[in-house]
mmCIF file of C-alpha atoms in Angstrom:
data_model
loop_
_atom_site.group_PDB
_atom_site.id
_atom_site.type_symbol
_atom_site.label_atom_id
_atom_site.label_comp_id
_atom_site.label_asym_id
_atom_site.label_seq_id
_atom_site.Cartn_x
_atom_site.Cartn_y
_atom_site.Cartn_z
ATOM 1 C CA UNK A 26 0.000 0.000 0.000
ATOM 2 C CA UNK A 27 1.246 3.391 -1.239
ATOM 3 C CA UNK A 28 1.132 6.866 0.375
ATOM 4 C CA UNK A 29 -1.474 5.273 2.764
ATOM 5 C CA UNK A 30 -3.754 4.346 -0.363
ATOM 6 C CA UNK A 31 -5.421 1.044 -0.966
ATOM 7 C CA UNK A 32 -4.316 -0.793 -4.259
ATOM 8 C CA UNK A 33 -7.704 -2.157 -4.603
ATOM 9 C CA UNK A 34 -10.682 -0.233 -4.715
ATOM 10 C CA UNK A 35 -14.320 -1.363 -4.641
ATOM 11 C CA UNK A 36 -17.353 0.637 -5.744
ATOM 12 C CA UNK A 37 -20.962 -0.865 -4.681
ATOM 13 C CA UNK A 38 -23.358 2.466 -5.422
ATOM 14 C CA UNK A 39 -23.528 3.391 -8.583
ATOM 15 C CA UNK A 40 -22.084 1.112 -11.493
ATOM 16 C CA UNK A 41 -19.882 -1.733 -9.489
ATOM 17 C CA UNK A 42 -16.422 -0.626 -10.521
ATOM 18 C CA UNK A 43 -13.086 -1.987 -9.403
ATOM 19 C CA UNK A 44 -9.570 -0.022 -9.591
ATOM 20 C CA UNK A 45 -6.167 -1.120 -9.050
ATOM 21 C CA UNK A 46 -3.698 0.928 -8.330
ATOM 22 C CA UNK A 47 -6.520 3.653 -9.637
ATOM 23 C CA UNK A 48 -6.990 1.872 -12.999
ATOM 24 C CA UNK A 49 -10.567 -0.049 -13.525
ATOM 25 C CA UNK A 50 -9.800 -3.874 -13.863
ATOM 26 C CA UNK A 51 -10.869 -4.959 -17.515
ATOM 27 C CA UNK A 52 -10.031 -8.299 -20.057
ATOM 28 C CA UNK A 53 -12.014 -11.310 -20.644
ATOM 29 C CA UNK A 54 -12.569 -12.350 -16.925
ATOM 30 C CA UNK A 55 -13.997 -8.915 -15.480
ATOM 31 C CA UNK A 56 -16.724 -9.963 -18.582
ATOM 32 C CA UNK A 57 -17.945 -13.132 -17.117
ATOM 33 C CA UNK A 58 -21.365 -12.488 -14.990
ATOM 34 C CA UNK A 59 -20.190 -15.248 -12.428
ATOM 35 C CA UNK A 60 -16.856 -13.372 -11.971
ATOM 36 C CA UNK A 61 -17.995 -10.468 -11.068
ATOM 37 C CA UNK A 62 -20.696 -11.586 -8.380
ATOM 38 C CA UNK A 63 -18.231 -13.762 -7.048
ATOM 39 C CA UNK A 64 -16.127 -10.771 -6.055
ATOM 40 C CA UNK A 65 -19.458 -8.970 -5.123
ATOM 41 C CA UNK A 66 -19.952 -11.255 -3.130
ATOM 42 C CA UNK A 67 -16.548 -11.869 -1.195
ATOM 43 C CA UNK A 68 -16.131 -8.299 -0.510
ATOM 44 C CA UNK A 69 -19.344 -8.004 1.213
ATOM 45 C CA UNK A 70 -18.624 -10.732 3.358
ATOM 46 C CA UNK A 71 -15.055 -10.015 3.846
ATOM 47 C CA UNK A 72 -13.359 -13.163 6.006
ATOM 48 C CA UNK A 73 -16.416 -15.277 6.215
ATOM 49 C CA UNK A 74 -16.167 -18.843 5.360
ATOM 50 C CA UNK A 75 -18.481 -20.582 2.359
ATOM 51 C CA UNK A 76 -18.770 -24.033 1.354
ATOM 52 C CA UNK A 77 -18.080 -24.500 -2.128
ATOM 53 C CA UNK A 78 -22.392 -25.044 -2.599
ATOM 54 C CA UNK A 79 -23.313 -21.725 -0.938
ATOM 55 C CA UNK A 80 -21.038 -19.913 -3.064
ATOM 56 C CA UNK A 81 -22.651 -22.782 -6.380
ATOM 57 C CA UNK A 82 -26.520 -21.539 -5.246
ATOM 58 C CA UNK A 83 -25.209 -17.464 -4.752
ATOM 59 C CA UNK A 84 -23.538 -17.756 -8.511
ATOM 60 C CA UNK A 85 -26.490 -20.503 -9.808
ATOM 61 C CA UNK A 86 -29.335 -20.624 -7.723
ATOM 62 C CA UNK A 87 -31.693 -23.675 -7.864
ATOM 63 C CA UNK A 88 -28.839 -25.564 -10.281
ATOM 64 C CA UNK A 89 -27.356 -28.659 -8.101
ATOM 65 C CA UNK A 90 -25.914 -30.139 -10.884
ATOM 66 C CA UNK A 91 -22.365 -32.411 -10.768
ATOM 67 C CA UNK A 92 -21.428 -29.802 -13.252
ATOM 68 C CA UNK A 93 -21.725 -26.833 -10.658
ATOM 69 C CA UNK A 94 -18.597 -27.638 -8.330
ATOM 70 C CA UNK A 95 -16.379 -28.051 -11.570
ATOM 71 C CA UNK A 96 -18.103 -23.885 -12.310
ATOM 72 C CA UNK A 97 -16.551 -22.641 -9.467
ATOM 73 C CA UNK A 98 -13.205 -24.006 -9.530
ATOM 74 C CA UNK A 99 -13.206 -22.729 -13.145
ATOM 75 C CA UNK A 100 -14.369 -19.309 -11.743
ATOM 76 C CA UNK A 101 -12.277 -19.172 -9.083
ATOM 77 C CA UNK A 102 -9.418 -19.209 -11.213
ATOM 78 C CA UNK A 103 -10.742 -16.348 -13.550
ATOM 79 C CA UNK A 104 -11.146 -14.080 -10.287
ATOM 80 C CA UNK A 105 -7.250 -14.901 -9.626
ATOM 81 C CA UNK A 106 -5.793 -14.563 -12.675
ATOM 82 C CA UNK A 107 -8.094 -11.039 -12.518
ATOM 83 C CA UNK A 108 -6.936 -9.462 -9.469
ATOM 84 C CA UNK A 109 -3.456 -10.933 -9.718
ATOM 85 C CA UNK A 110 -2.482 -11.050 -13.135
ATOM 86 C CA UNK A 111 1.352 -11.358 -12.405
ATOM 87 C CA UNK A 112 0.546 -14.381 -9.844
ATOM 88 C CA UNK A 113 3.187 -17.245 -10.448
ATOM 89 C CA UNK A 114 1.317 -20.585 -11.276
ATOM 90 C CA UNK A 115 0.712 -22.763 -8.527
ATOM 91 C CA UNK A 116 1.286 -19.726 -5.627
ATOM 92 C CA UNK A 117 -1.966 -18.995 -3.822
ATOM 93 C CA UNK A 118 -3.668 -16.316 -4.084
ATOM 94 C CA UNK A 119 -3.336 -13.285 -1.818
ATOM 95 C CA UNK A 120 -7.245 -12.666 -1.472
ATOM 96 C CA UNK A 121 -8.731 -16.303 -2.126
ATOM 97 C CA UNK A 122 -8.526 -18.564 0.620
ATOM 98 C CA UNK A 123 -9.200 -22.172 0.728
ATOM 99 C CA UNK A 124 -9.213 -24.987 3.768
ATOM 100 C CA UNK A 125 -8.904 -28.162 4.487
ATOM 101 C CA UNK A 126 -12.403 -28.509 4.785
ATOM 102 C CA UNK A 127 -13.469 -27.472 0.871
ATOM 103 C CA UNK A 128 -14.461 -23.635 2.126
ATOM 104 C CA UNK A 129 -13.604 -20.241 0.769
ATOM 105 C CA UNK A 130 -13.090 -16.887 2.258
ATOM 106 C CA UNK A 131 -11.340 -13.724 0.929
ATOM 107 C CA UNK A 132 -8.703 -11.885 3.008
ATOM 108 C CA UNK A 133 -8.532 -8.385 2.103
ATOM 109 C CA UNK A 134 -4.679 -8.047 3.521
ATOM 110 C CA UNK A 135 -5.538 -4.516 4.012
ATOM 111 C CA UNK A 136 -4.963 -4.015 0.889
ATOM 112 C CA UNK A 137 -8.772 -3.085 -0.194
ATOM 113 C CA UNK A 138 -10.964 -0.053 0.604
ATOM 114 C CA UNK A 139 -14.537 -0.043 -0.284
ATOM 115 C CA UNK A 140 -17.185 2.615 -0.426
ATOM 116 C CA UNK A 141 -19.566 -0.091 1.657
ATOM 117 C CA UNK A 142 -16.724 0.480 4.238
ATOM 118 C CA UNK A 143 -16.475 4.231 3.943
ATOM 119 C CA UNK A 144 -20.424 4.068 4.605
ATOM 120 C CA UNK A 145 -19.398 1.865 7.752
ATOM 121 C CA UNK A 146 -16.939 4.878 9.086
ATOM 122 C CA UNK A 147 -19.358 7.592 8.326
ATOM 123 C CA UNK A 148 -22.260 6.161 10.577
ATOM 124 C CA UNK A 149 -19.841 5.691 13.362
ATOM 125 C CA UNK A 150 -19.089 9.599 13.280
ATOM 126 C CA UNK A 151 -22.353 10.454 12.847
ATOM 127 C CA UNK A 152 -23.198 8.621 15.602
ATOM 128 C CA UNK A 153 -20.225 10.069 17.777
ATOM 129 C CA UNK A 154 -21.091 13.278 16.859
ATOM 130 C CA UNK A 155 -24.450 12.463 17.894
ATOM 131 C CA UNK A 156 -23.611 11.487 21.461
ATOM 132 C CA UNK A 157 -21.112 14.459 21.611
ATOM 133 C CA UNK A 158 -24.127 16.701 20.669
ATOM 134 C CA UNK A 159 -22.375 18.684 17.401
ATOM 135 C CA UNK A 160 -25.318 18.594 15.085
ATOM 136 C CA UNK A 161 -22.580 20.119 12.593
ATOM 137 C CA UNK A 162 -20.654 17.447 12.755
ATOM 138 C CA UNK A 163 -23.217 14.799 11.909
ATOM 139 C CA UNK A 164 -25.151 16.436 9.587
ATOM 140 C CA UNK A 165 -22.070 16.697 7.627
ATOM 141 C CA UNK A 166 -21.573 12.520 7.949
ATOM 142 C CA UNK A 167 -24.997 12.512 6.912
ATOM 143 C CA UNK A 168 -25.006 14.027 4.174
ATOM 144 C CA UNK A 169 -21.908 12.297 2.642
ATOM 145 C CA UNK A 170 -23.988 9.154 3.253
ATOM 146 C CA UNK A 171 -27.057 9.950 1.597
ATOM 147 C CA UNK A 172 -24.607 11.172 -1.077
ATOM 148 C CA UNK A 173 -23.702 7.338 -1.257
ATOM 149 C CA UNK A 174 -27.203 6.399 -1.090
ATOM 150 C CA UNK A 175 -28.528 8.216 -3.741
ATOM 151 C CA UNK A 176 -26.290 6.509 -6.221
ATOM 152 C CA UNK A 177 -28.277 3.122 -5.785
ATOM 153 C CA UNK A 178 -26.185 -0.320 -4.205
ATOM 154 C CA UNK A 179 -25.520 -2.294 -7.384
ATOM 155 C CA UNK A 180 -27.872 -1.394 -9.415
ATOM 156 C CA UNK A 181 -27.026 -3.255 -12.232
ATOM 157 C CA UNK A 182 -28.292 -6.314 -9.902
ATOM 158 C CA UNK A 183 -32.072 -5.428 -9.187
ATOM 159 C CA UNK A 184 -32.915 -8.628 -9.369
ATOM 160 C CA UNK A 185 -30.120 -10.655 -8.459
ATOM 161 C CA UNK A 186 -31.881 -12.471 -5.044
ATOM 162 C CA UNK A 187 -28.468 -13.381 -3.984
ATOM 163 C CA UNK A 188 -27.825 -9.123 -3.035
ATOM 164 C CA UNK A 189 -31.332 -8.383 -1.811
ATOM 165 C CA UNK A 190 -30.978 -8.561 1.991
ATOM 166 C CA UNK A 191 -28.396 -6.332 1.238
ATOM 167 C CA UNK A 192 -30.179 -3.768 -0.767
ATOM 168 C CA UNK A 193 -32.808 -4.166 1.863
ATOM 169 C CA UNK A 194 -30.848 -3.401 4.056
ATOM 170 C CA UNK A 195 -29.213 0.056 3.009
ATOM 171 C CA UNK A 196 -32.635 0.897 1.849
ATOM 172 C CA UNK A 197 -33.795 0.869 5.326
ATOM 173 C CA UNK A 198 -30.088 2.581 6.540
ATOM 174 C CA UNK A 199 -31.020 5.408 3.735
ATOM 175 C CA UNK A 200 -34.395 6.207 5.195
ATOM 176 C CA UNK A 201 -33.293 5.985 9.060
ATOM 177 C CA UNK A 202 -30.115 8.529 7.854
ATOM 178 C CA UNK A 203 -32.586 11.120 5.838
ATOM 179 C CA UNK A 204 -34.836 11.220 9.718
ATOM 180 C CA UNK A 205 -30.878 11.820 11.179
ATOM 181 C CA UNK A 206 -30.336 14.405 9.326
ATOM 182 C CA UNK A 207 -34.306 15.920 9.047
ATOM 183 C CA UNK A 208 -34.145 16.296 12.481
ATOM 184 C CA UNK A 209 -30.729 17.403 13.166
ATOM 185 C CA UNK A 210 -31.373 20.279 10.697
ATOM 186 C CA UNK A 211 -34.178 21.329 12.481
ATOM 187 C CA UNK A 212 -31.914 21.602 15.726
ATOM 188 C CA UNK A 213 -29.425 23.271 13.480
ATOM 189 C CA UNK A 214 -32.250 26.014 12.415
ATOM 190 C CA UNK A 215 -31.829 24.993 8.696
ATOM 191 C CA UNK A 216 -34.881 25.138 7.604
ATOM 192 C CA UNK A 217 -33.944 24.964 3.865
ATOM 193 C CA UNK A 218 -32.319 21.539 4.662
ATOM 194 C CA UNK A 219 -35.255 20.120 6.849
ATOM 195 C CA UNK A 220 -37.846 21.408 4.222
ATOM 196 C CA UNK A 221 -35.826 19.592 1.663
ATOM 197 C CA UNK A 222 -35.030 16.469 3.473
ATOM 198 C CA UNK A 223 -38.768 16.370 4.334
ATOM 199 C CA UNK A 224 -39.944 15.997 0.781
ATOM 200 C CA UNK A 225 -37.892 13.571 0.280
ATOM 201 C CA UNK A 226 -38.792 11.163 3.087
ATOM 202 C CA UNK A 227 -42.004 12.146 1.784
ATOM 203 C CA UNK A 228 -41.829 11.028 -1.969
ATOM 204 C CA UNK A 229 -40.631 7.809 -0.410
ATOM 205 C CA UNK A 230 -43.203 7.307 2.201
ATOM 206 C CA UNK A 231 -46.316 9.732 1.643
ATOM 207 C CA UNK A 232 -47.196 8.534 5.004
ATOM 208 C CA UNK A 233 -44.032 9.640 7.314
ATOM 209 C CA UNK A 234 -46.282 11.385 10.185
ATOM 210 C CA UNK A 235 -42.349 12.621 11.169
ATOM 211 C CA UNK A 236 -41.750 14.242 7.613
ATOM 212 C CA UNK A 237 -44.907 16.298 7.452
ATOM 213 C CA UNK A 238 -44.984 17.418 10.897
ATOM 214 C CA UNK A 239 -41.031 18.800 10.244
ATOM 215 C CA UNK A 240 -42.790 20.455 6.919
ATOM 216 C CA UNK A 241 -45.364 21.599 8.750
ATOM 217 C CA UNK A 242 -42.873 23.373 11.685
ATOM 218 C CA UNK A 243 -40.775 24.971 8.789
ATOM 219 C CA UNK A 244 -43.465 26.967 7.262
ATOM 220 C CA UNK A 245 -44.978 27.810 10.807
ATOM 221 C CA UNK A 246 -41.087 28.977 11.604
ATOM 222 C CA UNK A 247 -41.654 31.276 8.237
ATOM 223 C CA UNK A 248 -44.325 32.701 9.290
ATOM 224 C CA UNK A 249 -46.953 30.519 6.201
ATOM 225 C CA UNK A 250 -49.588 29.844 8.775
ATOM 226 C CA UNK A 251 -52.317 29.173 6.338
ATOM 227 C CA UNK A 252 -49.411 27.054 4.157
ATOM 228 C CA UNK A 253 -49.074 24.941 7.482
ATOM 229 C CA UNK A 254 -52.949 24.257 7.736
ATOM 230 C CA UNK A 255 -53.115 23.242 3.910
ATOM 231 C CA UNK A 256 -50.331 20.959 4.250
ATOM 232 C CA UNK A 257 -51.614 19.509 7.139
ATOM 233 C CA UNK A 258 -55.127 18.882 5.887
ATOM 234 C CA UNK A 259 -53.654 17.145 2.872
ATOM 235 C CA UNK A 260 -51.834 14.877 4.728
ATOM 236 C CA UNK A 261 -54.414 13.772 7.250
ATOM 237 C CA UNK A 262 -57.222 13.772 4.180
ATOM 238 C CA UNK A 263 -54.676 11.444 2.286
ATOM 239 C CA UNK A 264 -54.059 9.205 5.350
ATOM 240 C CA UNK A 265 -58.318 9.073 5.800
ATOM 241 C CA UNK A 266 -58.876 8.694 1.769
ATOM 242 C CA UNK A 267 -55.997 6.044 1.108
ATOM 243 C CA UNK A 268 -55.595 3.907 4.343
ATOM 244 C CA UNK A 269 -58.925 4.913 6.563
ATOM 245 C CA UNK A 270 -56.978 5.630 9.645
ATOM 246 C CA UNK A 271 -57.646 8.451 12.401
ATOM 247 C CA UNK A 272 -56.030 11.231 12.115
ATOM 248 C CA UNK A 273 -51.893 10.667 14.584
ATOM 249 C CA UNK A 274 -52.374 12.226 17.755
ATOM 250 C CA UNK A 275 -49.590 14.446 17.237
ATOM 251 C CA UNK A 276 -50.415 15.615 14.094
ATOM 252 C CA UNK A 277 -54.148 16.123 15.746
ATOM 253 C CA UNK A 278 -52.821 18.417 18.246
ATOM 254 C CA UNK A 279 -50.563 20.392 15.834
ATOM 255 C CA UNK A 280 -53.662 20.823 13.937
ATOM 256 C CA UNK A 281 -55.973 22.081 17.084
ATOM 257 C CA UNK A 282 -53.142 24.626 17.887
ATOM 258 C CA UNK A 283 -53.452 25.864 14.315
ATOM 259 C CA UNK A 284 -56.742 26.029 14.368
ATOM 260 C CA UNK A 285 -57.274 27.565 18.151
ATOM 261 C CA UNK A 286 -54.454 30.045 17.796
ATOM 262 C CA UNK A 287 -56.007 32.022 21.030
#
């Protein structure tokens, strides 16, 4: 490792890309579909072990043919060749680890960064900016996570089931950061950012009761009273329309206030 850097250099949002030593990997192997989700695969489950059929059903679900085991090996040595190319024959590999036992795991040798590790760091200071109280601080962490976000994890594998729980996953991390940072910009007094972050919590869940109170506090902050009411009545006349449910109690009590002023 150079200058600090990583040689290797994973990208999961956005088009999955792969550098070494800040060049994208390319040939004939980085072509084959089972190559590439084998690496996908490894580097989200850095140092865990996999029997040779896990890793058969993640590259070929539902095919338990003899022909599968023979597949892997053959794919295994593609990923080698591709992140080593100057690998001696017959040395092992510095990433792909085998046992006694038949199973696989892949050793990054500090030698890899990834942007699903950078998204790892950044919660942590979010979340120790949290507990030191600088809403500065982790509104800043937020917002270089929902930059990550936004790019979509892998999307070029929608509807690979093998990455799902995954996907899931950050999909849930995305909305639980965008309420992080909705409300830490309304203890930061930026209402620009909380009005924004609202709609978008909003165009994914019409229904946040969180999102549309926030709204509803930034244009009572500005001074649009009447704006306040009409976006409240909206929301509670969409919740009543769409899903039949009684008006949140929160959101009824915001909307008595409004309406009682005196």
């Amino acid at each position: 490792m150079a200058n600090g850097q990583a040689q290797y250099e994973a990208r999961f949002f956005g088009a999955f890309t792969v550098l070494r030593d800040g060049r994208p990997l390319e040939g004939p192997a980085w072509r084959r579909e089972s190559v590439r989700t084998l690496l996908k695969w490894f580097l989200l489950h850095p140092g865990r072990r996999w029997r040779a059929a896990e890793l058969c059903e993640v590259l070929w679900p539902g095919e338990n043919g003899d022909r599968c085991p023979n597949r892997l090996h053959v794919t295994l040595h593609h990923l080698r060749r591709l992140l080593e190319p100057e690998l001696p024959c017959r040395r092992p590999s510095s990433f792909i680890r085998s046992d006694r036992g038949g199973c696989y795991r892949f050793d990054t040798a500090d030698r890899w960064r990834t942007d699903v590790g950078e998204t790892r760091r950044l919660l942590r200071s979010a979340d120790a900016a949290r507990a030191a109280d600088d809403a500065a601080a982790e509104i800043v962490a937020c917002r270089e996570l929902i930059a990550y976000y936004e790019r979509t994890f892998l999307p070029e594998d929608l509807f690979t089931d093998a990455f799902a729980p995954v996907r899931t996953a950050y999909e849930r991390e995305y909305q639980d950061v965008l309420s992080r940072l909705l409300r830490a910009s309304l203890d930061a007094g930026d209402d620009f950012a909380a009005a924004s972050c609202a709609a978008t919590i909003l165009d994914i869940d019409p229904y946040c009761e969180e999102a549309i109170a926030a709204s509803v506090q930034v244009s009572l902050r500005q001074g649009h009273v009447l704006g306040a009411m009409e976006q409240l009545d909206d929301f509670l006349g969409t919740l009543q329309r769409e899903l039949g449910t009684r008006p949140p109690h929160r959101l009824s009590r915001i909307r008595q206030r409004l309406r009682s002023p005196g």
